């Protein structure tokens, strides 16, 4: 007999099904489990949505199918699970014709994008890694733009947690890297970002909405008020002020200026995290659209007003009062910028960075003032600071304690955030520079305090024409060796040498960045690893394939090598989801034996 359509396959006769209770249909499609239960016939994907074990080994009772392996339970009719961690099992149409049972061999949704959008919402709400992974994979396969997935996750994170967190920072950092990632890595990046947002929100109280003021005070007043409320740690007032600025139509640059001014009321607050998170919120809005500013931007205010400033730390007060030094210099900034106005084409970034690495804080501040007087724009100061901070990481001595890596990392990611914020603020308003450049001063002092990390300094490979001829030469072998180095503990120097080898031979920086990204995305990386990778890639973008660019990527590689490998549990989840989504027969052999 002919099939009802070419998409249907013959499962067997109804009589046979009644006798056996179930049949499995194999073919070029996924294995399909056909079940007879109390006068009705059902057809489901035979692979358990949890980990792919064959559901044919399960048991049926009262319309409920229970998987043999971890006992996830499913409604036979809909495939919906009673155990959310397992996810729903796909079902397919089944028809009985003239005593024969036919099943449709394709599992499709009428609107795949909408289906996987809803599944992602469910996965995020219940912090279900496997569901999140499948939903991200499903959306990408359905052609949903990556930015739309980022938007869905970011808005979920903003609404379901009372404040910006690590998850949103990771999501944004990884989303920033999407343009340089191949498709498989983009899936992993989105999955990691989404799962970390879900974990951040799990068990948290949702965000409470606040409203802007009914009036529209002038921009200068709103900026002053934001600083005032930050100083007295008045979160509600600061949020309403910020919301008013958004409602008044402040540009991203003006909003950045206002928040930067408030944030830098405290020096290097929360060891730089507070400013870094603010910068990430701005970058997140660049990705998901500024129409979401009122939903996303106020989420950073709670941490900003509560953050502990370095002025409360003894190290910043004695033996040299670094806070007083910064304040004294801040009072001179307006005149310095006025003196430098009109000068152009400053290119002393690398030389200034070397001065910032000195061991006399007064001379460091003088170097910054001299650069401003010479016409250096605030963003250029930020670039020099970020490069100097990258050198701290690149030269991090192996004799330091492992935890000291984080000290070097904090300064680098703070400096990168300062650079990005100053770039965003721009140079339209000279008054803005005066306040915002405090971030450079604070970063320079944090860099100064971390000088011990380079005593003695690690040597940077590739400098002075060093060829590193004992290492492989072709890029694929270098990349494989680099991944192998990340696969073993304490391969910091080898990783640095391989990066130097790759770049000094003139191989593609993009290929190297893709390898570094792969190295991070396969791990259960911490916040700092994601931050280091993304900040490094961004700073490399500012310098290009130069000696300074090489130093920056060496810094990234050394940090990552010091923090690899991990257990890679998330990669395993992502891999299971990928194989389930592609119709692979996970565990079929093991389950059938
Ligand atoms: S419950 Fe089915 S494989 Fe785990």
Coordinates of C-alpha atoms and ligand atoms in Angstrom, one line a residue:
X1 CA 0.0 0.0 0.0
X2 CA 1.2 3.5 -0.7
X3 CA 2.1 5.8 2.1
X4 CA -0.3 8.7 2.8
X5 CA 2.5 11.0 1.9
X6 CA 6.2 10.6 1.4
X7 CA 6.9 12.0 4.9
X8 CA 5.0 9.1 6.5
X9 CA 6.6 5.8 7.3
X10 CA 4.9 2.5 8.0
X11 CA 5.4 1.5 11.6
X12 CA 3.6 -1.8 11.4
X13 CA 0.1 -3.2 11.8
X14 CA -2.2 -2.1 14.5
X15 CA -2.5 -5.7 15.6
X16 CA 1.2 -6.0 16.0
X17 CA 1.4 -2.8 17.9
X18 CA -1.4 -3.9 20.3
X19 CA 0.4 -7.2 21.0
X20 CA 3.8 -5.6 21.6
X21 CA 2.6 -2.4 23.1
X22 CA 5.2 -0.4 21.2
X23 CA 7.2 -0.3 18.0
X24 CA 10.3 1.7 17.0
X25 CA 10.5 3.1 13.5
X26 CA 14.1 3.5 12.1
X27 CA 15.2 5.1 8.9
X28 CA 17.0 8.2 7.7
X29 CA 15.1 10.2 10.3
X30 CA 15.2 10.1 14.1
X31 CA 14.1 6.9 15.6
X32 CA 10.4 7.1 16.4
X33 CA 8.7 5.3 19.3
X34 CA 5.1 4.3 18.6
X35 CA 3.1 3.4 21.7
X36 CA -0.4 1.8 22.1
X37 CA -2.1 2.8 25.3
X38 CA -5.7 2.2 26.2
X39 CA -7.0 2.3 22.7
X40 CA -4.9 5.2 21.4
X41 CA -1.7 5.4 19.4
X42 CA 1.0 7.9 20.1
X43 CA 4.3 8.6 18.4
X44 CA 7.3 10.3 20.0
X45 CA 11.0 10.9 19.4
X46 CA 12.6 7.8 20.8
X47 CA 15.5 9.8 22.2
X48 CA 14.8 11.1 25.7
X49 CA 15.1 14.9 25.6
X50 CA 17.2 14.8 28.7
X51 CA 20.2 12.9 27.6
X52 CA 19.1 11.0 24.5
X53 CA 18.6 7.5 26.1
X54 CA 16.0 5.4 24.2
X55 CA 12.5 5.9 25.6
X56 CA 11.6 2.5 24.3
X57 CA 13.2 1.2 27.5
X58 CA 10.8 3.3 29.6
X59 CA 7.5 2.3 31.1
X60 CA 3.9 3.5 30.5
X61 CA 1.3 3.9 33.1
X62 CA -1.9 6.0 33.2
X63 CA -0.9 8.0 30.1
X64 CA 2.5 8.8 31.5
X65 CA 5.8 7.6 29.9
X66 CA 8.7 7.3 32.4
X67 CA 12.2 7.2 31.0
X68 CA 14.2 4.2 32.2
X69 CA 17.4 6.2 32.9
X70 CA 16.7 9.2 35.2
X71 CA 13.0 8.7 35.5
X72 CA 11.8 11.8 33.7
X73 CA 8.1 11.6 33.1
X74 CA 6.2 12.7 30.0
X75 CA 2.6 13.1 29.1
X76 CA 2.1 10.6 26.3
X77 CA -0.3 12.7 24.3
X78 CA 1.6 16.0 24.2
X79 CA 5.2 15.0 25.0
X80 CA 5.3 17.6 27.7
X81 CA 7.4 16.7 30.7
X82 CA 6.4 16.7 34.3
X83 CA 10.1 17.1 35.2
X84 CA 11.3 20.4 33.8
X85 CA 15.0 19.6 33.8
X86 CA 14.4 16.9 31.1
X87 CA 12.5 19.2 28.6
X88 CA 9.5 18.1 26.5
X89 CA 9.8 15.2 24.1
X90 CA 8.9 16.0 20.5
X91 CA 5.9 14.2 19.2
X92 CA 4.8 13.5 15.6
X93 CA 1.5 12.8 13.9
X94 CA 0.4 9.2 13.6
X95 CA -2.4 7.8 11.4
X96 CA -4.1 4.4 11.3
X97 CA -5.0 3.4 7.8
X98 CA -6.7 0.1 7.0
X99 CA -5.2 -1.5 10.0
X100 CA -1.7 -0.1 9.4
X101 CA 0.0 2.5 11.6
X102 CA 1.8 5.3 9.8
X103 CA 4.0 8.0 11.5
X104 CA 5.2 11.3 10.1
X105 CA 8.9 11.2 10.3
X106 CA 9.6 14.9 10.7
X107 CA 9.4 16.9 13.9
X108 CA 8.5 20.4 13.0
X109 CA 6.9 23.3 14.7
X110 CA 4.5 25.6 12.9
X111 CA 6.6 28.6 13.9
X112 CA 10.0 27.4 15.0
X113 CA 11.3 30.8 15.9
X114 CA 8.3 31.4 18.2
X115 CA 8.5 27.9 19.7
X116 CA 12.2 28.2 20.6
X117 CA 11.7 31.8 21.8
X118 CA 9.2 30.4 24.3
X119 CA 11.4 27.5 25.2
X120 CA 14.3 29.9 25.9
X121 CA 12.0 31.9 28.2
X122 CA 11.1 28.7 30.1
X123 CA 14.7 27.7 30.3
X124 CA 15.8 31.0 31.7
X125 CA 12.9 31.2 34.1
X126 CA 13.7 27.8 35.6
X127 CA 17.5 27.9 35.1
X128 CA 17.5 24.8 33.0
X129 CA 20.9 24.5 31.1
X130 CA 19.8 21.8 28.7
X131 CA 16.6 23.6 27.8
X132 CA 18.5 26.9 27.3
X133 CA 21.1 25.2 25.1
X134 CA 18.4 23.6 22.9
X135 CA 16.4 26.8 22.6
X136 CA 19.5 28.8 21.6
X137 CA 20.4 26.1 19.0
X138 CA 16.8 26.0 17.8
X139 CA 16.5 29.8 17.4
X140 CA 19.8 29.9 15.5
X141 CA 18.6 27.1 13.2
X142 CA 15.3 28.9 12.7
X143 CA 17.3 31.9 11.5
X144 CA 16.6 34.1 14.5
X145 CA 19.3 36.9 14.4
X146 CA 21.9 36.6 17.2
X147 CA 21.1 40.1 18.4
X148 CA 17.5 39.1 19.0
X149 CA 18.6 36.2 21.2
X150 CA 20.8 38.5 23.1
X151 CA 17.9 40.9 23.5
X152 CA 15.6 38.3 24.9
X153 CA 18.2 37.1 27.5
X154 CA 19.2 40.7 28.4
X155 CA 15.7 41.8 29.1
X156 CA 15.0 38.7 31.1
X157 CA 18.1 39.4 33.2
X158 CA 17.1 43.0 33.7
X159 CA 13.6 42.1 34.9
X160 CA 14.3 39.1 37.0
X161 CA 17.0 40.3 39.3
X162 CA 17.3 43.4 41.3
X163 CA 20.4 44.8 39.7
X164 CA 22.9 44.2 36.9
X165 CA 25.0 41.1 37.7
X166 CA 27.8 38.9 36.5
X167 CA 25.5 37.1 34.1
X168 CA 24.6 40.2 32.1
X169 CA 28.2 41.2 32.0
X170 CA 29.2 37.8 30.6
X171 CA 26.3 37.9 28.1
X172 CA 27.4 41.3 26.9
X173 CA 31.1 40.4 26.7
X174 CA 30.4 37.3 24.7
X175 CA 27.8 39.1 22.5
X176 CA 30.5 41.7 21.7
X177 CA 32.7 38.9 20.4
X178 CA 30.0 37.3 18.2
X179 CA 31.2 39.1 15.0
X180 CA 34.5 37.3 15.2
X181 CA 33.2 33.9 16.1
X182 CA 32.4 31.0 13.7
X183 CA 28.8 29.7 13.9
X184 CA 29.6 26.8 16.3
X185 CA 31.3 29.1 18.7
X186 CA 28.5 31.7 18.4
X187 CA 26.1 29.0 19.7
X188 CA 28.4 28.3 22.6
X189 CA 28.8 32.0 23.4
X190 CA 25.1 32.6 23.4
X191 CA 24.5 29.5 25.5
X192 CA 27.1 30.5 28.1
X193 CA 25.7 34.1 28.3
X194 CA 22.1 32.8 28.7
X195 CA 22.9 30.2 31.2
X196 CA 24.9 32.6 33.4
X197 CA 22.0 35.1 33.3
X198 CA 19.6 32.4 34.3
X199 CA 21.8 31.3 37.1
X200 CA 22.1 34.9 38.3
X201 CA 18.3 35.3 38.4
X202 CA 17.5 31.9 39.9
X203 CA 15.9 32.5 43.3
X204 CA 16.3 36.3 43.1
X205 CA 13.6 38.8 43.7
X206 CA 12.5 40.4 40.4
X207 CA 13.3 44.0 39.8
X208 CA 10.9 46.7 41.0
X209 CA 10.1 49.3 38.5
X210 CA 10.7 53.0 39.3
X211 CA 9.4 56.0 37.4
X212 CA 11.1 59.1 36.1
X213 CA 10.3 62.4 37.8
X214 CA 7.3 64.4 36.5
X215 CA 9.5 67.4 35.7
X216 CA 12.4 67.7 33.2
X217 CA 15.2 69.5 34.9
X218 CA 18.1 70.7 32.8
X219 CA 20.9 68.3 32.0
X220 CA 23.4 69.9 34.3
X221 CA 21.1 69.6 37.2
X222 CA 20.4 65.9 36.5
X223 CA 24.1 65.3 36.3
X224 CA 24.7 67.1 39.6
X225 CA 21.9 65.2 41.3
X226 CA 23.2 61.9 40.1
X227 CA 26.5 62.6 41.8
X228 CA 24.8 63.9 44.9
X229 CA 22.6 60.7 45.3
X230 CA 25.7 58.5 44.6
X231 CA 27.6 60.3 47.4
X232 CA 24.9 59.7 49.9
X233 CA 24.1 56.2 48.6
X234 CA 20.5 57.0 47.9
X235 CA 19.6 54.4 45.3
X236 CA 15.9 55.3 44.8
X237 CA 16.8 59.0 44.1
X238 CA 19.6 58.1 41.8
X239 CA 17.5 55.7 39.8
X240 CA 14.7 58.2 39.4
X241 CA 17.2 60.8 38.3
X242 CA 18.7 58.5 35.7
X243 CA 15.2 57.5 34.5
X244 CA 14.4 61.2 34.1
X245 CA 17.5 61.8 32.0
X246 CA 16.5 58.8 29.8
X247 CA 12.9 60.1 29.5
X248 CA 14.3 63.6 28.7
X249 CA 16.1 62.1 25.7
X250 CA 19.7 62.3 26.8
X251 CA 22.0 60.8 24.1
X252 CA 24.1 57.8 24.9
X253 CA 27.1 60.1 25.2
X254 CA 25.3 62.4 27.7
X255 CA 24.1 59.4 29.7
X256 CA 27.6 58.0 29.8
X257 CA 28.9 61.3 30.9
X258 CA 26.4 61.6 33.7
X259 CA 26.9 58.0 35.0
X260 CA 30.7 58.3 34.7
X261 CA 30.7 61.5 36.7
X262 CA 28.7 59.8 39.4
X263 CA 30.6 56.6 39.4
X264 CA 34.0 58.3 39.7
X265 CA 32.8 60.1 42.9
X266 CA 34.5 57.1 44.4
X267 CA 37.9 55.9 43.3
X268 CA 38.2 52.5 41.6
X269 CA 35.0 51.4 43.3
X270 CA 34.5 47.7 44.0
X271 CA 38.0 47.1 42.6
X272 CA 36.8 48.4 39.3
X273 CA 33.8 46.1 38.8
X274 CA 31.2 48.9 39.3
X275 CA 32.5 51.0 36.4
X276 CA 33.1 47.9 34.2
X277 CA 29.5 46.8 34.8
X278 CA 28.3 50.3 33.8
X279 CA 30.3 50.2 30.6
X280 CA 28.9 46.8 29.8
X281 CA 25.3 48.1 30.3
X282 CA 26.0 50.7 27.7
X283 CA 27.5 48.1 25.3
X284 CA 24.5 45.9 25.9
X285 CA 22.2 48.7 24.8
X286 CA 24.3 49.1 21.7
X287 CA 23.6 45.5 21.0
X288 CA 19.9 45.2 21.9
X289 CA 18.7 48.7 21.0
X290 CA 18.6 52.0 22.9
X291 CA 14.8 51.8 23.1
X292 CA 15.5 49.5 26.1
X293 CA 17.5 52.1 28.0
X294 CA 14.9 52.6 30.7
X295 CA 14.8 48.8 31.3
X296 CA 18.5 48.2 31.3
X297 CA 20.5 51.2 32.4
X298 CA 19.1 51.8 35.9
X299 CA 20.0 48.2 36.8
X300 CA 23.6 49.4 37.4
X301 CA 22.6 52.1 39.9
X302 CA 22.2 49.9 43.0
X303 CA 25.8 48.6 42.8
X304 CA 27.1 52.1 41.9
X305 CA 25.7 53.8 44.9
X306 CA 26.6 50.9 47.3
X307 CA 30.2 50.4 46.0
X308 CA 33.1 50.8 48.3
X309 CA 35.6 53.3 47.0
X310 CA 39.4 52.8 47.1
X311 CA 39.5 56.0 49.3
X312 CA 38.4 53.8 52.1
X313 CA 41.4 51.5 51.6
X314 CA 44.7 52.0 53.6
X315 CA 46.8 51.2 50.5
X316 CA 45.4 54.2 48.8
X317 CA 46.1 56.5 51.7
X318 CA 49.5 55.4 53.0
X319 CA 52.4 55.8 52.6
X320 CA 51.3 58.1 49.8
X321 CA 47.8 59.6 49.8
X322 CA 46.8 58.6 46.2
X323 CA 43.3 59.9 46.6
X324 CA 44.5 63.4 47.6
X325 CA 46.9 63.3 44.6
X326 CA 44.0 62.5 42.3
X327 CA 41.8 65.2 43.7
X328 CA 44.6 67.8 43.5
X329 CA 45.1 66.9 39.9
X330 CA 41.4 66.9 39.1
X331 CA 41.2 70.6 40.1
X332 CA 43.8 71.4 37.4
X333 CA 42.2 69.4 34.6
X334 CA 40.1 72.1 33.1
X335 CA 43.0 74.4 32.6
X336 CA 45.2 71.6 31.2
X337 CA 42.6 70.6 28.6
X338 CA 42.1 74.3 27.7
X339 CA 45.9 74.6 27.2
X340 CA 45.9 71.5 25.0
X341 CA 42.9 72.5 22.9
X342 CA 43.8 72.9 19.3
X343 CA 46.7 70.4 19.3
X344 CA 46.2 67.5 17.1
X345 CA 47.6 64.1 16.0
X346 CA 49.0 63.1 19.4
X347 CA 50.5 59.6 19.0
X348 CA 52.4 59.1 22.2
X349 CA 50.1 56.3 23.5
X350 CA 52.9 53.7 23.9
X351 CA 55.4 56.1 25.5
X352 CA 52.8 57.4 27.9
X353 CA 51.9 53.8 28.9
X354 CA 55.5 53.2 29.8
X355 CA 55.4 56.2 32.1
X356 CA 52.2 55.0 33.7
X357 CA 54.1 51.8 34.6
X358 CA 56.6 53.8 36.8
X359 CA 57.0 53.6 40.5
X360 CA 56.5 57.2 41.5
X361 CA 52.8 58.1 41.7
X362 CA 53.5 61.9 41.5
X363 CA 55.5 61.4 38.3
X364 CA 52.8 59.2 36.8
X365 CA 50.2 61.9 37.4
X366 CA 52.6 64.5 36.0
X367 CA 53.0 62.4 32.8
X368 CA 49.2 62.4 32.4
X369 CA 49.0 66.1 33.0
X370 CA 51.7 66.7 30.4
X371 CA 49.9 64.6 27.9
X372 CA 46.7 66.6 28.4
X373 CA 48.6 69.8 28.0
X374 CA 50.0 68.4 24.8
X375 CA 46.5 68.0 23.4
X376 CA 45.8 64.4 24.3
X377 CA 42.1 63.5 24.1
X378 CA 40.6 61.7 27.1
X379 CA 40.0 58.5 25.1
X380 CA 43.7 58.5 24.1
X381 CA 44.6 58.6 27.8
X382 CA 42.3 55.7 28.3
X383 CA 44.0 53.7 25.5
X384 CA 47.4 54.3 27.0
X385 CA 46.1 53.3 30.4
X386 CA 44.6 50.1 29.1
X387 CA 47.8 49.2 27.2
X388 CA 49.9 49.7 30.4
X389 CA 47.5 47.6 32.3
X390 CA 47.7 44.8 29.7
X391 CA 51.5 44.9 30.1
X392 CA 51.0 44.3 33.8
X393 CA 49.3 41.1 32.9
X394 CA 51.7 40.2 30.1
X395 CA 54.7 40.6 32.5
X396 CA 52.9 39.0 35.5
X397 CA 55.7 37.2 37.3
X398 CA 55.2 33.4 37.9
X399 CA 56.5 33.8 41.4
X400 CA 53.3 35.7 42.4
X401 CA 50.5 33.9 44.2
X402 CA 47.8 32.6 41.8
X403 CA 45.2 34.9 43.3
X404 CA 47.3 37.9 42.3
X405 CA 46.3 37.3 38.7
X406 CA 43.0 38.9 39.6
X407 CA 44.6 42.1 40.9
X408 CA 46.3 42.5 37.5
X409 CA 43.0 41.6 35.7
X410 CA 41.0 44.1 37.7
X411 CA 43.2 47.0 36.6
X412 CA 43.1 45.9 33.0
X413 CA 39.4 45.5 32.7
X414 CA 38.8 48.7 34.6
X415 CA 41.2 50.5 32.2
X416 CA 39.4 49.0 29.2
X417 CA 36.1 50.2 30.6
X418 CA 37.5 53.7 31.2
X419 CA 38.8 53.7 27.6
X420 CA 35.4 52.7 26.2
X421 CA 33.4 55.1 28.3
X422 CA 35.7 58.0 27.4
X423 CA 35.4 57.1 23.7
X424 CA 31.6 57.1 24.0
X425 CA 31.5 60.4 25.8
X426 CA 33.7 62.0 23.1
X427 CA 35.1 65.5 23.1
X428 CA 32.0 67.6 22.4
X429 CA 32.0 69.1 25.9
X430 CA 35.3 70.2 27.6
X431 CA 33.6 70.3 31.0
X432 CA 32.8 66.6 30.6
X433 CA 36.5 65.7 30.3
X434 CA 37.3 67.2 33.7
X435 CA 35.0 64.9 35.6
X436 CA 35.4 61.8 33.4
X437 CA 39.2 61.9 33.4
X438 CA 39.1 61.1 37.1
X439 CA 38.6 57.5 35.9
X440 CA 42.1 57.7 34.2
X441 CA 43.7 59.0 37.3
X442 CA 42.1 56.3 39.5
X443 CA 43.1 53.7 37.0
X444 CA 46.7 55.0 36.9
X445 CA 46.9 54.7 40.7
X446 CA 45.4 51.2 40.7
X447 CA 48.1 50.3 38.1
X448 CA 50.8 51.8 40.3
X449 CA 49.7 49.8 43.3
X450 CA 49.9 46.6 41.3
X451 CA 53.5 47.3 40.3
X452 CA 54.8 44.5 42.6
X453 CA 53.2 42.0 40.2
X454 CA 56.0 42.6 37.7
X455 CA 58.8 42.1 40.1
X456 CA 60.6 40.4 38.6
X457 CA 58.8 40.9 35.2
X458 CA 58.0 37.9 33.0
X459 CA 59.8 38.3 29.7
X460 CA 57.5 39.0 26.8
X461 CA 58.3 36.7 23.9
X462 CA 58.7 38.0 20.4
X463 CA 60.3 41.3 21.3
X464 CA 63.4 42.4 19.6
X465 CA 62.9 40.2 16.6
X466 CA 62.9 37.0 18.6
X467 CA 61.9 34.2 16.2
X468 CA 61.0 31.3 18.6
X469 CA 62.2 28.8 16.0
X470 CA 61.8 25.9 18.4
X471 CA 58.0 26.2 18.0
X472 CA 55.9 25.1 15.0
X473 CA 55.5 27.5 12.1
X474 CA 52.2 26.8 10.4
X475 CA 49.2 28.5 11.9
X476 CA 47.1 25.3 12.3
X477 CA 49.9 23.5 14.3
X478 CA 50.4 26.6 16.4
X479 CA 46.7 26.8 17.1
X480 CA 46.6 23.1 18.1
X481 CA 49.6 23.5 20.3
X482 CA 48.0 26.5 22.0
X483 CA 44.8 24.6 22.7
X484 CA 47.0 21.7 24.0
X485 CA 48.7 24.2 26.3
X486 CA 45.4 25.4 27.6
X487 CA 44.5 21.7 28.2
X488 CA 47.2 21.5 30.8
X489 CA 47.8 23.4 34.0
X490 CA 50.5 26.1 34.4
X491 CA 51.4 26.5 30.7
X492 CA 51.5 30.3 31.0
X493 CA 54.8 30.9 29.3
X494 CA 54.3 28.3 26.6
X495 CA 50.9 29.9 25.7
X496 CA 52.6 33.4 25.5
X497 CA 55.4 32.0 23.3
X498 CA 52.9 30.4 20.9
X499 CA 50.9 33.6 20.6
X500 CA 54.1 35.5 19.9
X501 CA 55.1 32.9 17.3
X502 CA 51.8 33.1 15.5
X503 CA 51.9 36.9 15.3
X504 CA 55.6 37.4 14.5
X505 CA 55.3 35.0 11.6
X506 CA 52.6 37.3 10.2
X507 CA 49.7 34.8 10.6
X508 CA 46.1 36.1 10.8
X509 CA 45.3 37.7 14.2
X510 CA 41.6 36.8 13.6
X511 CA 42.5 33.1 13.5
X512 CA 44.4 33.5 16.8
X513 CA 41.5 35.3 18.4
X514 CA 39.2 32.6 17.3
X515 CA 41.5 30.0 18.9
X516 CA 41.6 32.0 22.1
X517 CA 37.8 32.3 22.1
X518 CA 37.5 28.6 21.5
X519 CA 39.8 28.0 24.5
X520 CA 37.5 30.1 26.7
X521 CA 34.2 28.8 25.4
X522 CA 35.0 25.1 25.9
X523 CA 35.7 25.8 29.6
X524 CA 33.5 26.5 32.6
X525 CA 35.1 29.9 32.6
X526 CA 34.7 32.5 35.3
X527 CA 33.6 36.1 34.9
X528 CA 37.2 37.2 34.7
X529 CA 38.2 35.0 31.9
X530 CA 35.3 36.3 29.7
X531 CA 36.2 39.8 30.7
X532 CA 39.9 39.3 29.9
X533 CA 39.2 37.8 26.5
X534 CA 36.7 40.5 25.4
X535 CA 38.7 43.4 26.8
X536 CA 41.8 42.0 25.1
X537 CA 40.2 41.6 21.8
X538 CA 38.8 45.2 22.0
X539 CA 42.2 46.6 23.0
X540 CA 43.9 44.7 20.2
X541 CA 41.4 46.3 17.9
X542 CA 42.7 49.7 19.0
X543 CA 46.3 48.8 18.2
X544 CA 46.0 46.3 15.4
X545 CA 48.7 43.8 14.5
X546 CA 51.6 45.8 16.1
X547 CA 54.0 45.0 18.9
X548 CA 51.5 46.5 21.3
X549 CA 48.7 44.4 19.9
X550 CA 50.9 41.3 20.4
X551 CA 51.6 42.3 24.0
X552 CA 47.9 42.6 24.6
X553 CA 47.0 39.1 23.1
X554 CA 49.9 37.6 25.1
X555 CA 48.4 39.1 28.2
X556 CA 45.1 37.4 27.3
X557 CA 46.7 34.1 26.6
X558 CA 48.8 34.1 29.8
X559 CA 45.8 34.9 31.9
X560 CA 43.7 32.1 30.2
X561 CA 46.5 29.6 30.6
X562 CA 46.7 30.3 34.3
X563 CA 43.0 29.5 34.6
X564 CA 42.7 26.4 32.4
X565 CA 41.5 23.7 32.2
X566 CA 38.3 23.4 34.0
X567 CA 35.7 20.6 34.2
X568 CA 33.9 21.6 31.0
X569 CA 30.5 20.6 32.3
X570 CA 28.7 23.3 30.4
X571 CA 30.4 22.2 27.1
X572 CA 29.0 18.7 27.7
X573 CA 25.5 20.1 28.2
X574 CA 25.9 22.2 25.0
X575 CA 27.2 19.2 23.1
X576 CA 24.2 17.0 24.3
X577 CA 21.8 19.7 23.2
X578 CA 23.5 20.1 19.8
X579 CA 23.4 16.4 19.1
X580 CA 19.8 16.1 20.2
X581 CA 18.8 19.0 18.0
X582 CA 20.6 17.5 15.0
X583 CA 18.9 14.2 15.4
X584 CA 21.9 12.3 16.6
X585 CA 21.4 8.9 18.2
X586 CA 22.9 9.7 21.6
X587 CA 23.3 6.7 23.8
X588 CA 21.3 4.6 21.4
X589 CA 23.8 1.7 21.4
X590 CA 24.4 1.8 25.1
X591 CA 20.7 2.0 25.8
X592 CA 19.8 -0.9 23.5
X593 CA 22.5 -3.3 24.7
Ligands
LIG1 S1 15.6 11.0 32.1 FE1 15.8 10.1 30.1 S2 17.9 10.2 29.7 FE2 17.7 11.1 31.6

